[in-house]
Coordinates of C-alpha atoms in Angstrom, one line a residue:
M14 CA -8.9 -41.1 -37.3
A15 CA -6.4 -39.1 -35.2
S16 CA -6.8 -35.3 -35.3
T17 CA -4.4 -33.4 -37.5
H18 CA -4.9 -29.9 -35.8
P19 CA -1.5 -28.1 -35.6
I20 CA -1.9 -27.9 -31.8
H21 CA -1.2 -31.6 -31.5
D22 CA 2.2 -31.1 -33.0
Y23 CA 3.3 -28.5 -30.3
P24 CA 6.1 -29.8 -28.0
I25 CA 5.0 -30.9 -24.6
E26 CA 7.3 -28.5 -23.0
L27 CA 5.8 -25.6 -24.8
L28 CA 2.3 -26.8 -23.9
A29 CA 3.2 -27.0 -20.2
R30 CA 4.7 -23.5 -20.3
I31 CA 1.5 -22.2 -21.8
F32 CA -0.6 -23.8 -19.2
R33 CA 1.5 -22.4 -16.4
T34 CA 0.9 -18.9 -17.7
G35 CA -2.7 -19.3 -18.0
T36 CA -3.0 -20.8 -14.6
K37 CA -1.3 -18.0 -13.1
A38 CA -3.6 -15.5 -14.6
I39 CA -6.9 -17.3 -13.6
L40 CA -5.5 -17.9 -10.0
E41 CA -5.0 -14.1 -9.8
E42 CA -9.0 -13.9 -10.5
W43 CA -9.5 -16.4 -7.7
K44 CA -7.5 -14.3 -5.2
D45 CA -9.3 -10.9 -6.0
Q46 CA -12.9 -12.6 -6.1
P47 CA -15.3 -11.8 -3.3
T48 CA -15.9 -14.9 -1.3
Y49 CA -19.6 -14.8 -2.2
I50 CA -19.1 -15.1 -6.0
S51 CA -18.3 -18.3 -7.7
P52 CA -15.2 -17.8 -9.9
P53 CA -14.6 -19.8 -13.1
L54 CA -13.0 -23.2 -12.5
P55 CA -9.3 -23.3 -12.2
L56 CA -7.5 -23.8 -15.5
P57 CA -5.7 -27.0 -14.7
M58 CA -9.2 -28.7 -14.1
V59 CA -10.4 -27.3 -17.5
I60 CA -7.2 -28.5 -19.4
C61 CA -7.7 -32.1 -17.8
A62 CA -11.2 -32.2 -19.5
V63 CA -10.1 -31.2 -22.9
C64 CA -8.2 -34.3 -24.2
R65 CA -6.1 -37.3 -23.2
T66 CA -3.0 -35.5 -24.3
W67 CA -3.6 -32.3 -22.5
R68 CA -4.6 -34.3 -19.3
E69 CA -1.4 -36.2 -19.3
V70 CA 0.7 -32.8 -19.7
A71 CA -1.2 -31.2 -16.9
L72 CA -0.8 -34.2 -14.5
N73 CA 2.9 -34.6 -15.2
S74 CA 3.4 -30.8 -14.5
P75 CA 3.7 -30.7 -10.7
D76 CA 4.2 -26.8 -10.6
L77 CA 0.9 -26.4 -12.4
W78 CA -0.9 -27.6 -9.2
S79 CA 1.5 -26.0 -6.6
T80 CA -0.3 -22.6 -6.2
I81 CA -3.7 -23.6 -4.4
Y82 CA -6.5 -21.2 -3.7
V83 CA -8.7 -23.2 -1.4
P84 CA -12.0 -22.8 -2.7
L85 CA -14.1 -21.8 0.5
L86 CA -16.7 -19.9 -1.5
Y87 CA -20.4 -19.5 -0.5
S88 CA -23.5 -18.9 -2.6
D89 CA -25.1 -15.5 -2.3
S90 CA -28.6 -16.8 -1.9
S91 CA -30.1 -17.8 1.4
P92 CA -29.4 -20.1 3.2
R93 CA -25.7 -19.5 2.5
R94 CA -23.7 -22.7 1.8
L95 CA -20.4 -23.6 0.4
V96 CA -20.2 -23.9 -3.3
F97 CA -17.4 -26.4 -3.7
D98 CA -16.1 -29.5 -1.7
A99 CA -12.9 -27.6 -0.6
V100 CA -11.4 -30.6 1.2
K101 CA -11.7 -32.8 -1.8
L102 CA -10.4 -30.2 -4.1
T103 CA -7.5 -29.3 -1.8
A104 CA -6.5 -33.0 -1.5
A105 CA -6.5 -33.4 -5.2
W106 CA -4.2 -30.4 -5.9
L107 CA -1.7 -31.4 -3.0
S108 CA -1.5 -34.9 -4.6
R109 CA -0.9 -33.6 -8.0
S110 CA 1.6 -31.0 -6.9
K111 CA 3.9 -34.1 -5.8
E112 CA 7.2 -32.5 -4.4
A113 CA 6.8 -28.8 -5.8
P114 CA 7.1 -26.0 -3.4
L115 CA 3.5 -24.8 -2.2
D116 CA 2.0 -21.4 -2.2
I117 CA -1.4 -21.8 -0.4
F118 CA -4.1 -19.1 0.0
L119 CA -6.9 -19.8 2.4
R120 CA -9.6 -17.1 2.5
I121 CA -12.2 -18.0 5.1
P122 CA -15.6 -16.4 4.8
N123 CA -17.8 -15.3 7.7
I124 CA -19.7 -18.4 8.1
P125 CA -19.1 -20.5 11.3
L126 CA -19.1 -23.9 9.2
A127 CA -16.1 -22.4 7.1
Y128 CA -14.1 -21.9 10.3
D129 CA -15.0 -25.3 11.8
L130 CA -14.0 -26.8 8.3
T131 CA -10.7 -24.9 8.2
V132 CA -9.8 -26.1 11.9
D133 CA -11.0 -29.8 11.7
L134 CA -10.0 -30.8 8.0
L135 CA -8.4 -28.3 5.8
L136 CA -5.5 -27.0 7.9
P137 CA -4.4 -30.4 9.1
Q138 CA -4.6 -31.5 5.5
I139 CA -2.4 -28.7 4.3
L140 CA 0.1 -28.6 7.3
Q141 CA 1.0 -32.4 6.5
H142 CA 3.0 -30.6 3.7
T143 CA 4.8 -28.2 5.9
R144 CA 8.3 -29.0 4.7
R145 CA 7.1 -27.9 1.2
L146 CA 5.3 -24.8 2.2
R147 CA 6.8 -21.6 0.7
R148 CA 4.0 -19.2 1.3
L149 CA 0.8 -19.7 3.6
L150 CA -1.8 -17.0 3.6
V151 CA -4.8 -17.4 6.0
I152 CA -7.3 -14.4 5.7
G153 CA -10.4 -14.7 7.7
N154 CA -13.6 -12.5 7.6
T155 CA -15.0 -12.1 11.1
V156 CA -17.6 -9.5 10.6
E157 CA -20.9 -10.4 12.4
L158 CA -19.4 -13.6 13.9
P159 CA -19.8 -13.6 17.8
F160 CA -17.3 -16.4 18.4
I161 CA -14.6 -17.8 16.1
N162 CA -11.9 -20.5 16.8
I163 CA -9.0 -18.2 16.0
R164 CA -6.9 -19.9 18.7
G165 CA -7.4 -23.2 17.1
I166 CA -6.3 -21.9 13.6
V167 CA -3.2 -20.0 15.0
G168 CA -2.5 -23.2 17.4
L169 CA -2.4 -25.5 14.4
V170 CA 0.0 -23.3 12.6
S171 CA 2.3 -22.9 15.4
T172 CA 2.2 -26.6 16.4
H173 CA 3.2 -27.7 12.7
M174 CA 5.5 -24.8 11.5
A175 CA 7.4 -23.7 14.6
K176 CA 9.5 -26.9 14.6
A177 CA 13.2 -27.1 14.1
D178 CA 12.9 -29.8 11.4
V179 CA 10.7 -27.6 9.2
S180 CA 12.5 -25.5 6.6
T181 CA 11.9 -21.9 6.3
V182 CA 8.4 -20.8 5.3
H183 CA 9.1 -17.8 3.2
T184 CA 5.8 -16.0 3.8
L185 CA 3.3 -16.2 6.5
A186 CA -0.1 -14.1 6.7
L187 CA -2.4 -14.6 9.7
K188 CA -5.1 -11.8 9.0
F189 CA -8.5 -11.9 10.7
Q190 CA -10.3 -8.7 9.6
A191 CA -12.6 -6.7 12.0
R192 CA -11.1 -7.9 15.3
G193 CA -9.7 -4.6 16.4
A194 CA -6.1 -3.4 17.1
V195 CA -3.0 -5.7 17.1
R196 CA -0.8 -5.7 20.2
V197 CA 2.9 -6.9 19.6
T198 CA 3.8 -7.8 23.1
H199 CA 5.6 -10.1 25.4
N200 CA 2.5 -10.1 27.9
Q201 CA 1.7 -13.8 28.4
T202 CA -1.9 -12.9 29.6
L203 CA -2.7 -11.1 26.2
L204 CA -0.9 -13.8 24.1
D205 CA -3.0 -16.7 25.7
R206 CA -6.1 -15.1 24.1
D207 CA -4.8 -16.1 20.5
W208 CA -2.0 -18.6 21.0
D209 CA -2.0 -22.1 22.7
Y210 CA 1.5 -23.3 23.7
P211 CA 3.3 -24.2 27.0
V212 CA 4.8 -21.1 28.8
D213 CA 8.2 -22.6 28.7
Q214 CA 8.0 -23.7 25.1
P215 CA 7.0 -20.6 22.9
P216 CA 6.7 -21.1 19.2
M217 CA 9.7 -20.1 17.0
F218 CA 9.2 -19.6 13.4
S219 CA 11.7 -19.7 10.6
T220 CA 9.8 -17.0 8.6
S221 CA 11.2 -14.1 6.5
Y222 CA 7.9 -12.3 5.6
L223 CA 5.0 -11.9 8.2
S224 CA 1.7 -10.2 7.7
V225 CA -0.7 -10.0 10.9
E226 CA -4.1 -8.5 11.4
G227 CA -6.5 -9.2 14.3
I228 CA -4.3 -11.3 16.5
R229 CA -1.7 -10.6 19.2
F230 CA 1.9 -12.0 19.0
S231 CA 5.2 -11.7 20.4
P232 CA 8.1 -10.5 18.1
S233 CA 10.3 -13.2 19.6
F234 CA 8.3 -15.7 17.8
F235 CA 9.8 -14.6 14.6
P236 CA 13.5 -13.7 15.1
Q237 CA 14.4 -14.2 11.4
L238 CA 11.9 -11.6 10.0
V239 CA 13.0 -9.5 7.2
S240 CA 9.7 -7.9 6.3
L241 CA 6.7 -7.2 8.8
S242 CA 3.2 -5.9 8.1
V243 CA 1.0 -5.3 10.9
A244 CA -2.5 -3.5 10.4
H245 CA -3.9 -1.6 13.3
L246 CA -0.9 -1.7 15.5
E247 CA -1.6 -0.4 19.1
A248 CA 1.7 -0.5 21.3
S249 CA 3.1 1.2 24.3
F250 CA 6.6 2.6 24.0
P251 CA 8.4 -0.4 25.8
E252 CA 6.5 -2.7 23.4
L253 CA 7.8 -0.6 20.4
Q254 CA 11.4 -1.0 21.7
A255 CA 10.9 -4.7 22.1
I256 CA 9.8 -5.0 18.4
F257 CA 13.0 -3.6 17.0
A258 CA 15.3 -5.1 19.7
S259 CA 13.8 -8.7 18.8
L260 CA 14.0 -8.2 15.0
P261 CA 17.6 -7.3 14.3
L262 CA 17.2 -8.4 10.6
L263 CA 14.0 -6.3 9.8
Q264 CA 14.3 -4.4 6.6
N265 CA 10.7 -3.8 5.5
L266 CA 8.0 -2.5 7.8
H267 CA 4.4 -1.9 6.7
L268 CA 2.2 -0.3 9.4
P269 CA -1.4 0.4 8.0
K270 CA -3.8 2.2 10.2
L271 CA -1.4 2.9 12.8
H272 CA -2.5 4.0 16.3
V273 CA -1.1 6.4 18.8
L274 CA 1.1 5.1 21.5
L275 CA -0.6 3.6 24.5
P276 CA 0.2 5.3 27.9
S277 CA 3.2 4.1 29.7
P278 CA 5.0 5.0 32.8
E279 CA 8.4 5.0 30.8
T280 CA 9.4 8.2 29.1
A281 CA 9.5 7.9 25.4
T282 CA 13.0 8.2 23.8
S283 CA 14.7 7.7 20.4
I284 CA 14.8 4.4 18.8
I285 CA 17.5 4.0 16.3
V286 CA 16.9 1.0 13.7
P287 CA 20.0 0.9 11.4
S288 CA 18.6 -2.2 9.5
L289 CA 15.3 -0.7 8.2
R290 CA 15.3 0.2 4.4
H291 CA 11.5 0.5 3.5
L292 CA 8.7 2.0 5.6
S293 CA 5.1 2.2 4.7
L294 CA 2.5 4.1 6.7
S295 CA -1.1 5.1 7.1
F296 CA -2.7 6.4 10.4
Q297 CA -5.7 6.0 12.4
R298 CA -7.3 9.1 13.7
R299 CA -6.3 9.8 17.3
P300 CA -8.9 9.8 19.9
L301 CA -10.3 13.2 20.9
N302 CA -8.1 15.3 23.2
S303 CA -5.3 12.6 23.1
T304 CA -1.7 14.0 23.4
S305 CA -0.2 10.7 22.6
T306 CA 2.5 10.6 19.8
Y307 CA 2.4 8.1 16.9
P308 CA 5.1 5.4 17.3
V309 CA 7.0 6.5 14.1
A310 CA 7.8 9.9 15.7
H311 CA 10.2 8.2 18.1
L312 CA 12.2 6.1 15.3
R313 CA 15.6 7.2 13.8
L314 CA 16.1 5.6 10.4
P315 CA 19.5 6.5 9.0
S316 CA 19.5 3.7 6.5
L317 CA 15.8 4.2 5.1
R318 CA 15.7 4.3 1.3
S319 CA 12.0 4.3 0.6
L320 CA 9.0 5.9 2.4
A321 CA 5.3 5.3 1.5
L322 CA 2.3 7.3 2.9
D323 CA -1.2 6.7 2.6
G324 CA -3.5 9.7 3.3
A325 CA -6.9 8.2 3.0
A326 CA -7.7 8.9 6.6
G327 CA -7.0 12.5 6.2
V328 CA -4.5 12.7 9.2
P329 CA -2.2 15.5 8.8
I330 CA 1.4 14.6 8.3
C331 CA 2.5 17.2 10.7
S332 CA 0.6 15.6 13.6
C333 CA 2.5 12.3 13.0
F334 CA 6.2 13.1 12.3
E335 CA 8.5 15.2 14.4
T336 CA 11.5 17.0 13.4
P337 CA 14.2 14.4 14.8
F338 CA 12.5 11.7 12.8
L339 CA 12.6 13.9 9.5
S340 CA 16.2 14.8 10.2
S341 CA 17.2 11.1 10.5
L342 CA 16.1 10.4 6.8
G343 CA 19.3 11.5 5.2
S344 CA 19.5 8.4 3.0
L345 CA 15.8 8.6 1.8
E346 CA 15.5 8.2 -2.0
R347 CA 12.0 7.3 -2.9
L348 CA 8.8 8.8 -1.7
S349 CA 5.3 7.4 -2.6
L350 CA 2.2 9.4 -1.7
R351 CA -1.1 7.7 -2.0
N352 CA -4.7 9.1 -1.6
F353 CA -3.6 12.6 -0.5
V354 CA -6.7 14.2 -2.2
R355 CA -6.8 16.7 0.9
F356 CA -3.7 18.6 -0.8
S357 CA -6.4 19.7 -3.4
L358 CA -9.6 19.8 -1.4
D359 CA -7.9 21.6 1.6
S360 CA -5.3 23.3 -0.1
S361 CA -5.4 26.6 1.8
S362 CA -5.3 25.3 5.3
D363 CA -2.3 25.5 7.5
T364 CA -2.0 21.9 8.1
T365 CA -1.8 21.3 4.4
R366 CA 0.8 24.0 4.0
N367 CA 2.9 22.5 6.7
D368 CA 2.6 19.0 5.3
V369 CA 3.8 20.2 1.8
E370 CA 6.8 22.0 3.5
I371 CA 7.6 18.7 5.4
L372 CA 7.6 16.7 2.2
H373 CA 9.6 19.4 0.5
S374 CA 12.3 19.3 3.1
L375 CA 13.1 15.7 2.3
S376 CA 15.8 17.0 -0.1
S377 CA 17.5 13.6 -0.8
I378 CA 14.5 12.4 -2.7
K379 CA 15.3 10.8 -6.2
H380 CA 12.1 9.1 -7.1
L381 CA 8.6 10.6 -6.4
E382 CA 5.5 8.4 -6.8
L383 CA 2.0 10.1 -6.7
I384 CA -1.0 7.7 -6.7
R385 CA -4.5 9.4 -6.5
T386 CA -2.7 12.2 -5.3
P387 CA -3.1 15.9 -7.0
P388 CA 0.4 17.4 -7.8
G389 CA -0.4 21.0 -7.7
N390 CA 0.8 21.9 -4.3
L391 CA 3.7 19.6 -4.4
L392 CA 5.3 20.3 -7.7
Q393 CA 5.4 24.3 -7.0
P394 CA 9.0 25.5 -6.0
N395 CA 7.4 28.1 -4.0
S396 CA 4.4 26.1 -3.0
M397 CA 1.1 28.2 -2.1
A398 CA 3.0 31.4 -2.1
H399 CA 4.2 30.8 1.5
N400 CA 6.7 33.7 1.3
R401 CA 3.9 36.2 0.7
P402 CA 2.5 37.7 3.7
R403 CA -1.3 37.6 4.1
R404 CA -3.3 40.4 5.6
R405 CA -5.6 39.7 8.7
S406 CA -9.1 39.9 7.4
I407 CA -12.5 39.4 8.7
G408 CA -13.3 35.9 9.6
H409 CA -9.5 35.2 10.1
R410 CA -8.9 31.9 11.8
T411 CA -5.8 31.5 14.2
A412 CA -3.4 28.7 13.8
I413 CA -4.5 25.6 15.4
S414 CA -2.4 22.6 16.6
P415 CA -2.0 19.5 14.3
Q416 CA -3.9 17.5 16.9
L417 CA -6.9 19.8 16.8
A418 CA -6.7 19.8 12.9
E419 CA -6.7 16.0 13.0
T420 CA -9.8 15.5 15.5
S421 CA -11.8 18.5 14.2
R422 CA -14.0 16.2 11.9
T423 CA -15.6 14.7 14.8
M424 CA -18.5 16.5 16.4
E425 CA -16.7 17.3 19.6
G426 CA -13.6 18.3 17.5
M427 CA -15.9 20.7 15.5
F428 CA -16.9 22.4 18.8
A429 CA -13.4 22.7 19.8
L430 CA -12.5 24.3 16.5
I431 CA -15.3 26.7 16.9
R432 CA -13.9 27.9 20.3
S433 CA -10.5 28.2 18.8
N434 CA -11.6 30.4 16.0
A435 CA -13.7 32.5 18.4
G436 CA -10.4 33.2 20.4
G437 CA -10.8 30.4 23.2
P438 CA -7.7 28.2 24.0
S439 CA -6.6 25.9 21.4
V440 CA -5.5 22.3 22.3
S441 CA -1.8 22.2 23.0
S442 CA 0.5 19.2 22.6
A443 CA 2.4 17.6 25.5
T444 CA 5.5 17.1 23.2
P445 CA 7.0 19.5 20.8
R446 CA 6.0 19.0 17.2
V447 CA 6.7 20.2 13.8
P448 CA 5.7 23.8 13.9
V449 CA 2.6 25.0 12.2
A450 CA 2.9 28.4 10.3
S451 CA 0.9 31.2 11.3
S452 CA -1.9 32.4 9.2
S453 CA -0.3 35.9 8.9
S454 CA 3.1 34.9 7.5
R455 CA 5.0 31.9 6.2
Q456 CA 8.5 30.8 6.7
S457 CA 10.8 30.4 3.7
H458 CA 11.2 27.3 2.1
P459 CA 13.5 24.7 4.0
T460 CA 15.6 24.2 0.9
G461 CA 15.8 27.7 -0.2
G462 CA 13.1 27.6 -2.7
L463 CA 14.4 24.6 -4.5
T464 CA 12.1 21.5 -4.3
W465 CA 13.7 18.3 -4.3
P466 CA 17.1 19.3 -5.9
V467 CA 18.2 15.7 -6.9
L468 CA 14.9 14.4 -8.0
E469 CA 15.2 12.0 -11.1
T470 CA 12.0 10.4 -11.6
I471 CA 8.1 11.3 -11.2
A472 CA 5.5 8.7 -11.5
M473 CA 1.9 9.9 -11.7
D474 CA -1.6 8.2 -12.3
A475 CA -3.3 11.5 -13.0
I476 CA -6.6 11.7 -15.0
V477 CA -7.0 15.6 -15.0
A478 CA -5.3 17.6 -17.7
D479 CA -4.5 20.4 -15.1
D480 CA -2.1 17.9 -13.3
L481 CA -0.1 17.6 -16.4
V482 CA 0.1 21.3 -16.5
Y483 CA 1.7 21.3 -13.2
L484 CA 4.0 18.6 -14.4
C485 CA 5.2 20.4 -17.4
Q486 CA 5.9 23.7 -15.3
F487 CA 7.8 21.6 -12.8
V488 CA 10.0 19.7 -15.6
S489 CA 10.8 23.4 -17.1
V490 CA 12.7 24.3 -14.0
K491 CA 14.1 21.0 -13.0
P492 CA 17.1 20.0 -15.0
S493 CA 17.9 16.9 -12.9
L494 CA 14.6 15.1 -13.8
K495 CA 15.2 12.2 -16.3
T496 CA 12.2 10.1 -16.4
V497 CA 8.4 10.6 -16.1
L498 CA 6.1 7.6 -15.8
L499 CA 2.3 8.5 -16.6
S500 CA -0.9 6.5 -16.6
G501 CA -2.9 6.0 -19.8
P502 CA -5.3 9.0 -19.3
A503 CA -2.2 11.1 -18.5
R504 CA -0.2 10.2 -21.5
R505 CA -3.5 11.0 -23.7
H506 CA -3.7 14.4 -22.1
I507 CA 0.2 15.1 -22.8
T508 CA -0.5 14.2 -26.5
H509 CA -3.9 15.8 -27.2
S510 CA -4.9 18.3 -24.5
V511 CA -1.8 20.1 -22.9
K512 CA -0.3 22.7 -25.1
R513 CA 2.7 25.1 -24.6
R514 CA 2.5 28.7 -25.7
L515 CA 5.7 29.7 -27.6
S516 CA 5.1 33.4 -27.0
D517 CA 5.4 33.3 -23.3
D518 CA 6.7 29.7 -22.6
T519 CA 3.5 28.9 -20.6
F520 CA 1.3 25.7 -20.6
F521 CA -2.4 25.1 -20.9
F522 CA -5.0 22.7 -21.7
T523 CA -7.8 23.1 -24.2
N524 CA -11.4 23.2 -22.9
F525 CA -14.7 24.9 -23.6
Y526 CA -13.3 28.5 -22.6
T527 CA -10.1 28.2 -24.6
R528 CA -9.6 31.2 -26.6
S529 CA -10.7 31.1 -30.3
S530 CA -7.1 32.2 -31.5
E531 CA -5.7 29.2 -29.7
W532 CA -8.2 26.9 -31.2
D533 CA -7.4 28.2 -34.7
A534 CA -3.7 27.5 -34.1
L535 CA -4.3 24.2 -32.9
K536 CA -6.5 23.5 -36.3
G537 CA -4.1 25.3 -38.4
K538 CA -6.6 27.9 -39.4
E539 CA -6.5 31.7 -39.8
E540 CA -2.6 31.9 -39.6
E541 CA -2.8 35.5 -39.2
K542 CA -4.5 35.4 -36.0
A543 CA -3.1 32.4 -34.7
V544 CA -1.1 32.1 -31.7
E545 CA 2.0 29.7 -32.0
V546 CA 1.6 26.6 -29.9
E547 CA 3.1 23.3 -29.5
S548 CA 1.9 20.0 -28.1
A549 CA 3.3 19.1 -24.6
E550 CA 4.6 15.7 -25.9
E551 CA 6.8 17.5 -28.5
W552 CA 8.2 19.7 -25.7
L553 CA 8.6 17.0 -23.3
S554 CA 10.1 14.3 -25.1
P555 CA 13.6 15.7 -25.7
R556 CA 13.9 16.7 -22.1
V557 CA 12.8 13.6 -20.2
R558 CA 12.0 10.0 -20.8
V559 CA 8.3 9.2 -20.8
L560 CA 7.2 5.8 -20.0
P561 CA 3.8 4.0 -19.0
F562 CA 3.1 4.1 -15.4
E563 CA 2.9 0.3 -15.2
D564 CA 6.8 0.1 -15.8
I565 CA 7.4 1.7 -12.5
H566 CA 8.6 -1.5 -10.6
S567 CA 10.9 -2.5 -13.6
L568 CA 12.3 0.8 -13.6
Y569 CA 13.4 0.8 -10.0
D570 CA 14.8 -2.8 -10.5
E571 CA 17.3 -1.5 -13.1

C-alpha cells in the first residue's frame, strides 16, 4: 500500500527548494572541513537513497549538483590514503548538473598522489566544462612536499580557460600554501617557474575576481580584474606601478601578509589609483634593520570607501602608512579593525598612541567595525590623555622609530631597543614617516579632540563588560551615532551587567567588588540606602538602534 505520509503531498517545486537549502548548508561544512577528516556524505547523495520520488526530484534539479566540493580527503591513520573515489564522484556530479553554471572547489591535501590525481584526471575532467564554470577555486597544501607539479596545474588552467571562446569565469583562486612570497611581475624568467606558455602567446583570462597565493603571475594575464587578493605580496616599486597600470578596472584589493618593497634603482613616487574602492591589509614584519617602506605608503586613493586592517602580526600602523597616503583618504567611510589586541596589551607605548591618533585622524569615517579589538583607547575623545604632559621619571624610555618598535620582538631587535633606552643611537628611517610623539609631551588631537565627527555606526564583537562601558560613554558624547551592532555576549552585558548611575551619569558593570549599596539598588532592597541606577539597555535604546552583530552586511547593503 502506498505511503500516506503528508510529505508525499508536498509540491515537487517545494521539495526541490528544501533540498537546495539543505545542500548549501552541508556544502559549507565540506568547505570548512580539514582535509584529514571525513565529512558527512553530501546531501544530494543522501536524498537519492531515501525513496524513488526524492531521487527523481534530486536528479531533475541540476542546480542541486552545480556546486561541487571535490572530495580529495585522506584518512588520518597510517598509511594515509584517499577516502573517496574523487574522480568517480566528480564525474557523477558534473553529469547530473547538466547545463547549470558550475562552482567547483578543489582542495588538494599534502599527499603526492593527490597532486598527481589532480593533474592527470581531475582537472582535465573539470575543465571540459569550462564554458559553464562560474567559480573555480584550487587550494593546495604544500607543507612538507619537496616537489609538487604546480606548473602542471597552472598550465592546465591557463590552456583551457585563457581562450577567446570561453565565457567569463567570475572567480578564480589559485592558492598553494607555504610556498613563500608572491611576485606580480612581467619578468619572464620568474614566470616560467610556474607557467607554461609560448613567450609570444601569454594567457589572457576573462576573470573578474582573482585570489592568488604561492605562485608568480603577471597582471597583464587578467586585464578585466575587478577584485584581486594576493597573499604574501613581495614587489619592487616598478612592479607595483605595473599592477595598477595593467588593471584599470580594479576596485577591490586584499593584501594579507604584505611585505616591504624590494630594493629598486628607481625612486619611489606616488601612485594614484582612482578606481580602488575597497582595500584590506595585514602586514608581514619587516626584516631587521630594513628601511624599505610598505607598498601601500606610496598609494593615493581618492575614491577609497572601505579600509580593513588586520593587526594579528603586531606591526604598528605608524610604520606602514605615511601622511600623504592618509591625506588622500578623504572619501573613506568604513573602517574595519581586526585582531588589534595590542591596543589593550600595549596601550601605554608610543607606537600604540600614535596608531590611535592616526585612526582618529580619519575624520570622514561613518562606519566602524571592531573585531577582536578592544575599544577602550579608540572610543575616548581624548585618548590616553595625550594632551597631558608627563614628567620624565627614573627608567624613562626615549621615543623610538616605528621600524625599531616593529622589529624589537626579535632577539636582535631587543638588543637594539636596549641600546636605544640606554641612550644609544636609535634606528632611523630613510624616508619621512608619520611622527612618533615624544614620551614627555603629546600633540593635540588632529581633529581638535572630536573623534570621528560623522560616525553613524559601530559594530563590536566584544565579550568583556568593560568594553561596553566604553561604548556607552562614547554614545553619550556622540550625537551623530545612529546604530550599534553587538555580538551575543555584548548584548547580554548591555542587558544584565552594565549599569548607569543616575546621580553622576557614569557607567559601571557589576562584579565581585561592586559596592553593596549598588547591589541593593539592583535588587530593589534597602531603598533608603540605595543608589539610583538604570540598565544600560534602557538608557541606550532611545538613543541608538541596537542590532545583532550578524546583521552587519545587510545593514551596509541598505
